[in-house]
């Protein structure tokens, strides 16, 4: 793993942008993208740049089950607001959360990934070491699958909805096996709350208890951390 320690999220955004820029210069055609607060500064740098994505394809990690693409809390909507409206791609794929047939939705997405091999996959890191919605215990060979969200995730999301009953209980997520097929992976983490997960990911054993630890088996991983997130590394 190529570990880069930066001062803050803004510096992390610039470092992440450089990884994307280098990938495009090396003829990357398919970018795997992530949602959440962590990649926002990277997307800000991409939007402000003169990089052109109009001939490229994007493939997102995950989406809530039961939300339409235009729902303000859907990951599809997030991507539109933070990147796609300013930097459209030739094709942008996000799992279809409106499709409640899990077998159909996940097999369709597996085919999209097979048809569009990912050159660079962006990841955030969960406090428990999850990547995408692959929680501890997920099969490392997993492909796209339906995930039952943890109570902590449901509780954390409740503030975004007017009624607790509206909070999604499930998501479709690219699997660990799918993620590891990307030619290059960029994972970003900020804050002391992520420090234990960062240490386990980089220096701990490869174990289903820490899904991100499987990144140790990948030949081309860049890790961008602020000092707080890196604080438990030896």
C-alpha atoms as an extended CHARMM CRD file, in Angstrom:
* protein
*
       234  EXT
         1         1  UNK       CA              0.0000000000        0.0000000000        0.0000000000  PROA      1               0.0000000000
         2         2  UNK       CA              1.1450000000        3.5130000000       -0.8650000000  PROA      2               0.0000000000
         3         3  UNK       CA              0.2220000000        5.5230000000        2.2490000000  PROA      3               0.0000000000
         4         4  UNK       CA              0.0460000000        9.3220000000        2.0100000000  PROA      4               0.0000000000
         5         5  UNK       CA             -0.5130000000       11.3900000000        5.1680000000  PROA      5               0.0000000000
         6         6  UNK       CA             -1.9500000000       14.8640000000        4.6360000000  PROA      6               0.0000000000
         7         7  UNK       CA             -2.8490000000       17.7470000000        6.9250000000  PROA      7               0.0000000000
         8         8  UNK       CA             -6.6150000000       17.8480000000        6.4220000000  PROA      8               0.0000000000
         9         9  UNK       CA             -9.5450000000       17.0190000000        4.1190000000  PROA      9               0.0000000000
        10        10  UNK       CA             -8.6950000000       19.8320000000        1.7460000000  PROA      10              0.0000000000
        11        11  UNK       CA             -5.1560000000       18.5340000000        1.2860000000  PROA      11              0.0000000000
        12        12  UNK       CA             -6.6310000000       15.0610000000        0.9400000000  PROA      12              0.0000000000
        13        13  UNK       CA             -8.8740000000       16.3260000000       -1.8320000000  PROA      13              0.0000000000
        14        14  UNK       CA             -5.8490000000       17.6270000000       -3.7200000000  PROA      14              0.0000000000
        15        15  UNK       CA             -3.9250000000       14.3780000000       -3.2020000000  PROA      15              0.0000000000
        16        16  UNK       CA             -6.9290000000       12.3500000000       -4.3220000000  PROA      16              0.0000000000
        17        17  UNK       CA             -7.3630000000       14.5330000000       -7.3850000000  PROA      17              0.0000000000
        18        18  UNK       CA             -3.7570000000       13.7740000000       -8.3560000000  PROA      18              0.0000000000
        19        19  UNK       CA             -4.5260000000       10.0320000000       -8.2500000000  PROA      19              0.0000000000
        20        20  UNK       CA             -7.5080000000       10.5670000000      -10.5710000000  PROA      20              0.0000000000
        21        21  UNK       CA             -5.4910000000       12.8250000000      -12.8640000000  PROA      21              0.0000000000
        22        22  UNK       CA             -2.6840000000       10.2620000000      -13.1250000000  PROA      22              0.0000000000
        23        23  UNK       CA             -5.2020000000        7.4900000000      -13.8420000000  PROA      23              0.0000000000
        24        24  UNK       CA             -6.7030000000        9.4710000000      -16.7180000000  PROA      24              0.0000000000
        25        25  UNK       CA             -3.2400000000       10.1910000000      -18.0920000000  PROA      25              0.0000000000
        26        26  UNK       CA             -2.6610000000        6.4250000000      -18.0090000000  PROA      26              0.0000000000
        27        27  UNK       CA             -5.7770000000        5.9090000000      -20.1420000000  PROA      27              0.0000000000
        28        28  UNK       CA             -8.2920000000        4.9680000000      -17.4500000000  PROA      28              0.0000000000
        29        29  UNK       CA            -11.7570000000        4.5710000000      -18.9940000000  PROA      29              0.0000000000
        30        30  UNK       CA            -13.8850000000        3.4030000000      -16.0600000000  PROA      30              0.0000000000
        31        31  UNK       CA            -13.9250000000        5.0850000000      -12.6490000000  PROA      31              0.0000000000
        32        32  UNK       CA            -15.4640000000        3.4270000000       -9.5980000000  PROA      32              0.0000000000
        33        33  UNK       CA            -16.9950000000        6.0770000000       -7.3470000000  PROA      33              0.0000000000
        34        34  UNK       CA            -18.1710000000        6.3660000000       -3.7410000000  PROA      34              0.0000000000
        35        35  UNK       CA            -20.5360000000        8.5540000000       -1.7520000000  PROA      35              0.0000000000
        36        36  UNK       CA            -20.4160000000       10.0280000000        1.7490000000  PROA      36              0.0000000000
        37        37  UNK       CA            -18.5780000000       12.9660000000        3.2600000000  PROA      37              0.0000000000
        38        38  UNK       CA            -15.0690000000       11.5750000000        2.6820000000  PROA      38              0.0000000000
        39        39  UNK       CA            -14.8400000000       11.9590000000       -1.1200000000  PROA      39              0.0000000000
        40        40  UNK       CA            -16.5040000000       15.3920000000       -1.2470000000  PROA      40              0.0000000000
        41        41  UNK       CA            -13.2350000000       17.3590000000       -1.3350000000  PROA      41              0.0000000000
        42        42  UNK       CA            -11.9210000000       15.1040000000       -4.1110000000  PROA      42              0.0000000000
        43        43  UNK       CA            -15.0870000000       15.7080000000       -6.1330000000  PROA      43              0.0000000000
        44        44  UNK       CA            -14.6980000000       19.4240000000       -5.5050000000  PROA      44              0.0000000000
        45        45  UNK       CA            -11.2290000000       19.3080000000       -7.0190000000  PROA      45              0.0000000000
        46        46  UNK       CA            -12.4910000000       17.2890000000       -9.9940000000  PROA      46              0.0000000000
        47        47  UNK       CA            -15.3160000000       19.7600000000      -10.6140000000  PROA      47              0.0000000000
        48        48  UNK       CA            -12.9130000000       22.7220000000      -10.4520000000  PROA      48              0.0000000000
        49        49  UNK       CA            -10.4630000000       21.0810000000      -12.8500000000  PROA      49              0.0000000000
        50        50  UNK       CA            -10.3440000000       20.9790000000      -16.6300000000  PROA      50              0.0000000000
        51        51  UNK       CA            -10.4940000000       17.1720000000      -16.6710000000  PROA      51              0.0000000000
        52        52  UNK       CA            -13.0030000000       15.8480000000      -19.1990000000  PROA      52              0.0000000000
        53        53  UNK       CA            -15.0860000000       12.7890000000      -18.2990000000  PROA      53              0.0000000000
        54        54  UNK       CA            -17.4310000000       12.9570000000      -21.2790000000  PROA      54              0.0000000000
        55        55  UNK       CA            -15.9170000000        9.8560000000      -22.8860000000  PROA      55              0.0000000000
        56        56  UNK       CA            -15.5840000000        7.8850000000      -19.6260000000  PROA      56              0.0000000000
        57        57  UNK       CA            -17.8130000000        5.5640000000      -17.6210000000  PROA      57              0.0000000000
        58        58  UNK       CA            -18.5160000000        5.6960000000      -13.8810000000  PROA      58              0.0000000000
        59        59  UNK       CA            -19.6730000000        2.8050000000      -11.7080000000  PROA      59              0.0000000000
        60        60  UNK       CA            -20.8160000000        3.5160000000       -8.1530000000  PROA      60              0.0000000000
        61        61  UNK       CA            -20.3260000000        1.2590000000       -5.1570000000  PROA      61              0.0000000000
        62        62  UNK       CA            -23.7970000000        1.1380000000       -3.6770000000  PROA      62              0.0000000000
        63        63  UNK       CA            -27.3320000000        2.4640000000       -3.3090000000  PROA      63              0.0000000000
        64        64  UNK       CA            -30.1680000000        2.2720000000       -0.8030000000  PROA      64              0.0000000000
        65        65  UNK       CA            -32.9500000000       -0.1800000000       -1.6100000000  PROA      65              0.0000000000
        66        66  UNK       CA            -36.3280000000        1.5080000000       -1.9520000000  PROA      66              0.0000000000
        67        67  UNK       CA            -35.1580000000        4.9680000000       -3.0050000000  PROA      67              0.0000000000
        68        68  UNK       CA            -35.7090000000        6.2810000000       -6.5080000000  PROA      68              0.0000000000
        69        69  UNK       CA            -32.7990000000        7.9690000000       -8.2850000000  PROA      69              0.0000000000
        70        70  UNK       CA            -34.3360000000       11.4180000000       -7.7310000000  PROA      70              0.0000000000
        71        71  UNK       CA            -34.8090000000       10.9710000000       -3.9730000000  PROA      71              0.0000000000
        72        72  UNK       CA            -32.6750000000       13.6100000000       -2.1790000000  PROA      72              0.0000000000
        73        73  UNK       CA            -31.0970000000       10.9260000000        0.0420000000  PROA      73              0.0000000000
        74        74  UNK       CA            -30.3070000000        8.4890000000       -2.7580000000  PROA      74              0.0000000000
        75        75  UNK       CA            -26.6980000000        7.9950000000       -3.7330000000  PROA      75              0.0000000000
        76        76  UNK       CA            -27.6360000000        8.6520000000       -7.3430000000  PROA      76              0.0000000000
        77        77  UNK       CA            -28.8550000000       12.1240000000       -6.3070000000  PROA      77              0.0000000000
        78        78  UNK       CA            -25.6760000000       12.6650000000       -4.2540000000  PROA      78              0.0000000000
        79        79  UNK       CA            -23.5140000000       11.9530000000       -7.2780000000  PROA      79              0.0000000000
        80        80  UNK       CA            -25.5460000000       14.2950000000       -9.4520000000  PROA      80              0.0000000000
        81        81  UNK       CA            -25.1300000000       17.1240000000       -6.9440000000  PROA      81              0.0000000000
        82        82  UNK       CA            -21.4320000000       16.6080000000       -6.2000000000  PROA      82              0.0000000000
        83        83  UNK       CA            -20.0450000000       15.5550000000       -9.5790000000  PROA      83              0.0000000000
        84        84  UNK       CA            -22.2400000000       14.5350000000      -12.4830000000  PROA      84              0.0000000000
        85        85  UNK       CA            -24.1210000000       17.8200000000      -12.9940000000  PROA      85              0.0000000000
        86        86  UNK       CA            -20.8010000000       19.6240000000      -13.4640000000  PROA      86              0.0000000000
        87        87  UNK       CA            -18.7990000000       16.7580000000      -14.9730000000  PROA      87              0.0000000000
        88        88  UNK       CA            -21.0490000000       14.4130000000      -16.9550000000  PROA      88              0.0000000000
        89        89  UNK       CA            -19.7810000000       10.9910000000      -17.9910000000  PROA      89              0.0000000000
        90        90  UNK       CA            -20.6930000000        9.1290000000      -21.1680000000  PROA      90              0.0000000000
        91        91  UNK       CA            -22.2990000000        6.4890000000      -18.9590000000  PROA      91              0.0000000000
        92        92  UNK       CA            -22.8970000000        6.5540000000      -15.1850000000  PROA      92              0.0000000000
        93        93  UNK       CA            -24.0840000000        3.4760000000      -13.3470000000  PROA      93              0.0000000000
        94        94  UNK       CA            -25.5140000000        3.3250000000       -9.8220000000  PROA      94              0.0000000000
        95        95  UNK       CA            -27.3380000000        0.2490000000       -8.4660000000  PROA      95              0.0000000000
        96        96  UNK       CA            -31.0770000000        0.5380000000       -9.0840000000  PROA      96              0.0000000000
        97        97  UNK       CA            -32.5180000000        1.0520000000       -5.6200000000  PROA      97              0.0000000000
        98        98  UNK       CA            -36.0290000000        1.2380000000       -7.0350000000  PROA      98              0.0000000000
        99        99  UNK       CA            -35.7890000000       -2.3880000000       -8.1800000000  PROA      99              0.0000000000
       100       100  UNK       CA            -36.9970000000       -4.4460000000       -5.2140000000  PROA      100             0.0000000000
       101       101  UNK       CA            -36.1500000000       -7.7260000000       -6.9720000000  PROA      101             0.0000000000
       102       102  UNK       CA            -32.7520000000       -8.2460000000       -5.3310000000  PROA      102             0.0000000000
       103       103  UNK       CA            -31.7020000000      -11.1410000000       -7.5550000000  PROA      103             0.0000000000
       104       104  UNK       CA            -32.4400000000       -9.1650000000      -10.7010000000  PROA      104             0.0000000000
       105       105  UNK       CA            -30.9060000000       -5.9110000000       -9.4470000000  PROA      105             0.0000000000
       106       106  UNK       CA            -27.6610000000       -7.4900000000       -8.2490000000  PROA      106             0.0000000000
       107       107  UNK       CA            -27.1460000000       -9.7230000000      -11.2820000000  PROA      107             0.0000000000
       108       108  UNK       CA            -27.7620000000       -6.7320000000      -13.5580000000  PROA      108             0.0000000000
       109       109  UNK       CA            -25.1040000000       -4.7550000000      -11.6980000000  PROA      109             0.0000000000
       110       110  UNK       CA            -22.6310000000       -7.6300000000      -11.8000000000  PROA      110             0.0000000000
       111       111  UNK       CA            -23.0600000000       -7.6340000000      -15.5790000000  PROA      111             0.0000000000
       112       112  UNK       CA            -22.4480000000       -3.8640000000      -15.7180000000  PROA      112             0.0000000000
       113       113  UNK       CA            -19.1900000000       -4.3340000000      -13.7820000000  PROA      113             0.0000000000
       114       114  UNK       CA            -18.1730000000       -7.2410000000      -16.0290000000  PROA      114             0.0000000000
       115       115  UNK       CA            -18.8420000000       -5.1130000000      -19.1090000000  PROA      115             0.0000000000
       116       116  UNK       CA            -16.9940000000       -2.1210000000      -17.6560000000  PROA      116             0.0000000000
       117       117  UNK       CA            -13.8750000000       -3.3240000000      -15.7840000000  PROA      117             0.0000000000
       118       118  UNK       CA            -12.9430000000       -0.6510000000      -13.2580000000  PROA      118             0.0000000000
       119       119  UNK       CA             -9.6060000000        1.0770000000      -13.7170000000  PROA      119             0.0000000000
       120       120  UNK       CA             -9.6600000000        3.1490000000      -10.5040000000  PROA      120             0.0000000000
       121       121  UNK       CA            -11.9790000000        2.4760000000       -7.5490000000  PROA      121             0.0000000000
       122       122  UNK       CA            -12.4900000000        5.1610000000       -4.8850000000  PROA      122             0.0000000000
       123       123  UNK       CA            -13.3980000000        3.9710000000       -1.3740000000  PROA      123             0.0000000000
       124       124  UNK       CA            -14.1520000000        5.4260000000        2.0150000000  PROA      124             0.0000000000
       125       125  UNK       CA            -13.5640000000        3.4740000000        5.2170000000  PROA      125             0.0000000000
       126       126  UNK       CA            -16.1220000000        2.6940000000        7.9070000000  PROA      126             0.0000000000
       127       127  UNK       CA            -15.2920000000        2.8770000000       11.6030000000  PROA      127             0.0000000000
       128       128  UNK       CA            -15.6630000000       -0.9160000000       11.7750000000  PROA      128             0.0000000000
       129       129  UNK       CA            -13.4930000000       -1.4390000000        8.6950000000  PROA      129             0.0000000000
       130       130  UNK       CA            -16.2910000000       -1.7490000000        6.1600000000  PROA      130             0.0000000000
       131       131  UNK       CA            -15.8670000000       -0.7710000000        2.5080000000  PROA      131             0.0000000000
       132       132  UNK       CA            -18.9640000000       -0.0760000000        0.4580000000  PROA      132             0.0000000000
       133       133  UNK       CA            -21.7020000000       -1.6540000000        2.5540000000  PROA      133             0.0000000000
       134       134  UNK       CA            -19.5640000000       -4.7600000000        3.1200000000  PROA      134             0.0000000000
       135       135  UNK       CA            -19.8100000000       -5.1320000000        6.8780000000  PROA      135             0.0000000000
       136       136  UNK       CA            -17.5880000000       -7.3880000000        9.0220000000  PROA      136             0.0000000000
       137       137  UNK       CA            -18.1620000000      -11.0240000000        8.1340000000  PROA      137             0.0000000000
       138       138  UNK       CA            -18.8210000000      -10.4060000000        4.4340000000  PROA      138             0.0000000000
       139       139  UNK       CA            -17.4650000000      -13.1020000000        2.1130000000  PROA      139             0.0000000000
       140       140  UNK       CA            -14.2720000000      -11.7690000000        0.4850000000  PROA      140             0.0000000000
       141       141  UNK       CA            -15.3610000000      -13.3980000000       -2.7910000000  PROA      141             0.0000000000
       142       142  UNK       CA            -18.7160000000      -11.5840000000       -2.7370000000  PROA      142             0.0000000000
       143       143  UNK       CA            -20.1160000000       -9.8220000000       -5.7860000000  PROA      143             0.0000000000
       144       144  UNK       CA            -23.0190000000       -7.3530000000       -5.8030000000  PROA      144             0.0000000000
       145       145  UNK       CA            -25.4650000000       -8.2730000000       -3.0620000000  PROA      145             0.0000000000
       146       146  UNK       CA            -28.3230000000       -6.9950000000       -0.9220000000  PROA      146             0.0000000000
       147       147  UNK       CA            -27.1850000000       -5.8780000000        2.5190000000  PROA      147             0.0000000000
       148       148  UNK       CA            -29.2020000000       -5.5260000000        5.7060000000  PROA      148             0.0000000000
       149       149  UNK       CA            -28.0530000000       -2.2250000000        7.1730000000  PROA      149             0.0000000000
       150       150  UNK       CA            -26.8170000000       -2.2270000000       10.7550000000  PROA      150             0.0000000000
       151       151  UNK       CA            -28.8340000000       -0.4590000000       13.4330000000  PROA      151             0.0000000000
       152       152  UNK       CA            -26.0160000000        2.0630000000       13.8530000000  PROA      152             0.0000000000
       153       153  UNK       CA            -26.1980000000        2.9190000000       10.1400000000  PROA      153             0.0000000000
       154       154  UNK       CA            -29.9870000000        3.2110000000       10.2700000000  PROA      154             0.0000000000
       155       155  UNK       CA            -29.7920000000        5.4330000000       13.3530000000  PROA      155             0.0000000000
       156       156  UNK       CA            -27.1210000000        7.6260000000       11.7590000000  PROA      156             0.0000000000
       157       157  UNK       CA            -29.2750000000        8.0820000000        8.6550000000  PROA      157             0.0000000000
       158       158  UNK       CA            -32.4700000000        8.8890000000       10.5510000000  PROA      158             0.0000000000
       159       159  UNK       CA            -31.5950000000       12.5800000000       10.7970000000  PROA      159             0.0000000000
       160       160  UNK       CA            -31.9130000000       12.8930000000        7.0090000000  PROA      160             0.0000000000
       161       161  UNK       CA            -35.5290000000       11.7200000000        6.9400000000  PROA      161             0.0000000000
       162       162  UNK       CA            -38.7140000000       13.3220000000        8.2810000000  PROA      162             0.0000000000
       163       163  UNK       CA            -40.0550000000        9.9650000000        9.4860000000  PROA      163             0.0000000000
       164       164  UNK       CA            -38.0290000000        7.0840000000       10.9550000000  PROA      164             0.0000000000
       165       165  UNK       CA            -40.0950000000        4.6560000000        8.8810000000  PROA      165             0.0000000000
       166       166  UNK       CA            -38.6640000000        6.2230000000        5.7210000000  PROA      166             0.0000000000
       167       167  UNK       CA            -35.0690000000        5.2970000000        6.5860000000  PROA      167             0.0000000000
       168       168  UNK       CA            -33.8370000000        2.5200000000        4.2680000000  PROA      168             0.0000000000
       169       169  UNK       CA            -33.1730000000       -0.8350000000        5.9260000000  PROA      169             0.0000000000
       170       170  UNK       CA            -31.3370000000       -2.3830000000        2.9940000000  PROA      170             0.0000000000
       171       171  UNK       CA            -28.8050000000       -1.4570000000        0.3260000000  PROA      171             0.0000000000
       172       172  UNK       CA            -27.3280000000       -2.9680000000       -2.8070000000  PROA      172             0.0000000000
       173       173  UNK       CA            -23.5340000000       -3.0060000000       -2.6080000000  PROA      173             0.0000000000
       174       174  UNK       CA            -20.6690000000       -3.9990000000       -4.8370000000  PROA      174             0.0000000000
       175       175  UNK       CA            -19.0040000000       -6.9520000000       -3.0890000000  PROA      175             0.0000000000
       176       176  UNK       CA            -15.4650000000       -7.2500000000       -1.7810000000  PROA      176             0.0000000000
       177       177  UNK       CA            -14.6050000000       -9.5700000000       -4.6450000000  PROA      177             0.0000000000
       178       178  UNK       CA            -15.9260000000       -7.0000000000       -7.1220000000  PROA      178             0.0000000000
       179       179  UNK       CA            -13.9160000000       -4.1930000000       -5.5100000000  PROA      179             0.0000000000
       180       180  UNK       CA            -10.6940000000       -6.1970000000       -5.5880000000  PROA      180             0.0000000000
       181       181  UNK       CA            -11.0200000000       -6.6570000000       -9.3620000000  PROA      181             0.0000000000
       182       182  UNK       CA            -10.3450000000       -2.9440000000       -9.9310000000  PROA      182             0.0000000000
       183       183  UNK       CA             -6.9220000000       -2.2980000000      -11.4410000000  PROA      183             0.0000000000
       184       184  UNK       CA             -6.1840000000        0.4230000000       -8.8890000000  PROA      184             0.0000000000
       185       185  UNK       CA             -7.8330000000        1.3430000000       -5.5770000000  PROA      185             0.0000000000
       186       186  UNK       CA             -7.8240000000        4.6570000000       -3.7310000000  PROA      186             0.0000000000
       187       187  UNK       CA             -9.0940000000        4.5760000000       -0.1380000000  PROA      187             0.0000000000
       188       188  UNK       CA             -9.4280000000        7.7310000000        1.9330000000  PROA      188             0.0000000000
       189       189  UNK       CA            -10.0360000000        8.2150000000        5.6740000000  PROA      189             0.0000000000
       190       190  UNK       CA            -10.1020000000       11.2420000000        7.9460000000  PROA      190             0.0000000000
       191       191  UNK       CA            -10.4280000000       11.7230000000       11.6890000000  PROA      191             0.0000000000
       192       192  UNK       CA             -9.4550000000        9.9780000000       14.9040000000  PROA      192             0.0000000000
       193       193  UNK       CA            -12.6440000000        7.9030000000       14.8280000000  PROA      193             0.0000000000
       194       194  UNK       CA            -11.2030000000        6.0270000000       11.8160000000  PROA      194             0.0000000000
       195       195  UNK       CA             -7.7370000000        5.4780000000       13.3400000000  PROA      195             0.0000000000
       196       196  UNK       CA             -8.3590000000        1.9620000000       14.6960000000  PROA      196             0.0000000000
       197       197  UNK       CA             -9.8890000000        0.8260000000       11.4070000000  PROA      197             0.0000000000
       198       198  UNK       CA             -6.9600000000        2.3160000000        9.4790000000  PROA      198             0.0000000000
       199       199  UNK       CA             -4.4210000000        0.4670000000       11.6260000000  PROA      199             0.0000000000
       200       200  UNK       CA             -6.3410000000       -2.7980000000       11.2620000000  PROA      200             0.0000000000
       201       201  UNK       CA             -6.6380000000       -2.3120000000        7.5020000000  PROA      201             0.0000000000
       202       202  UNK       CA             -2.9320000000       -1.6650000000        6.9470000000  PROA      202             0.0000000000
       203       203  UNK       CA             -1.1230000000       -3.5100000000        9.7440000000  PROA      203             0.0000000000
       204       204  UNK       CA             -3.5790000000       -6.0780000000       11.0570000000  PROA      204             0.0000000000
       205       205  UNK       CA             -4.2470000000       -9.5870000000        9.7970000000  PROA      205             0.0000000000
       206       206  UNK       CA             -6.3320000000      -10.1330000000        6.6690000000  PROA      206             0.0000000000
       207       207  UNK       CA             -9.6430000000      -11.1330000000        8.1820000000  PROA      207             0.0000000000
       208       208  UNK       CA            -13.3940000000      -11.0240000000        7.4860000000  PROA      208             0.0000000000
       209       209  UNK       CA            -13.6710000000       -9.0700000000       10.7550000000  PROA      209             0.0000000000
       210       210  UNK       CA            -12.0720000000       -6.0990000000        8.9470000000  PROA      210             0.0000000000
       211       211  UNK       CA            -13.3050000000       -6.1080000000        5.3360000000  PROA      211             0.0000000000
       212       212  UNK       CA            -10.8240000000       -3.3790000000        4.3350000000  PROA      212             0.0000000000
       213       213  UNK       CA             -7.9400000000       -5.6500000000        5.3770000000  PROA      213             0.0000000000
       214       214  UNK       CA             -8.4590000000       -7.5560000000        2.1150000000  PROA      214             0.0000000000
       215       215  UNK       CA             -6.9770000000       -4.5380000000        0.3620000000  PROA      215             0.0000000000
       216       216  UNK       CA             -3.6160000000       -5.8560000000        1.5850000000  PROA      216             0.0000000000
       217       217  UNK       CA             -3.9810000000       -8.5650000000       -1.0750000000  PROA      217             0.0000000000
       218       218  UNK       CA             -4.3580000000       -6.0480000000       -3.9190000000  PROA      218             0.0000000000
       219       219  UNK       CA             -1.2490000000       -5.0060000000       -5.8910000000  PROA      219             0.0000000000
       220       220  UNK       CA             -2.0860000000       -1.3130000000       -6.3820000000  PROA      220             0.0000000000
       221       221  UNK       CA             -3.6700000000        0.5410000000       -3.4390000000  PROA      221             0.0000000000
       222       222  UNK       CA             -3.1990000000        4.1870000000       -2.4940000000  PROA      222             0.0000000000
       223       223  UNK       CA             -4.2480000000        5.2340000000        1.0170000000  PROA      223             0.0000000000
       224       224  UNK       CA             -4.8020000000        8.9170000000        1.8410000000  PROA      224             0.0000000000
       225       225  UNK       CA             -5.0880000000        9.7670000000        5.5500000000  PROA      225             0.0000000000
       226       226  UNK       CA             -5.0430000000       12.8590000000        7.6860000000  PROA      226             0.0000000000
       227       227  UNK       CA             -2.8020000000       12.8120000000       10.7450000000  PROA      227             0.0000000000
       228       228  UNK       CA             -5.6530000000       11.8750000000       13.0900000000  PROA      228             0.0000000000
       229       229  UNK       CA             -6.6650000000        8.8640000000       10.9930000000  PROA      229             0.0000000000
       230       230  UNK       CA             -3.0170000000        7.7620000000       10.8230000000  PROA      230             0.0000000000
       231       231  UNK       CA             -2.4380000000        8.2030000000       14.5720000000  PROA      231             0.0000000000
       232       232  UNK       CA             -2.5170000000        4.4730000000       15.4740000000  PROA      232             0.0000000000
       233       233  UNK       CA             -0.1120000000        3.3250000000       12.7670000000  PROA      233             0.0000000000
       234       234  UNK       CA              3.2510000000        2.0500000000       13.9900000000  PROA      234             0.0000000000
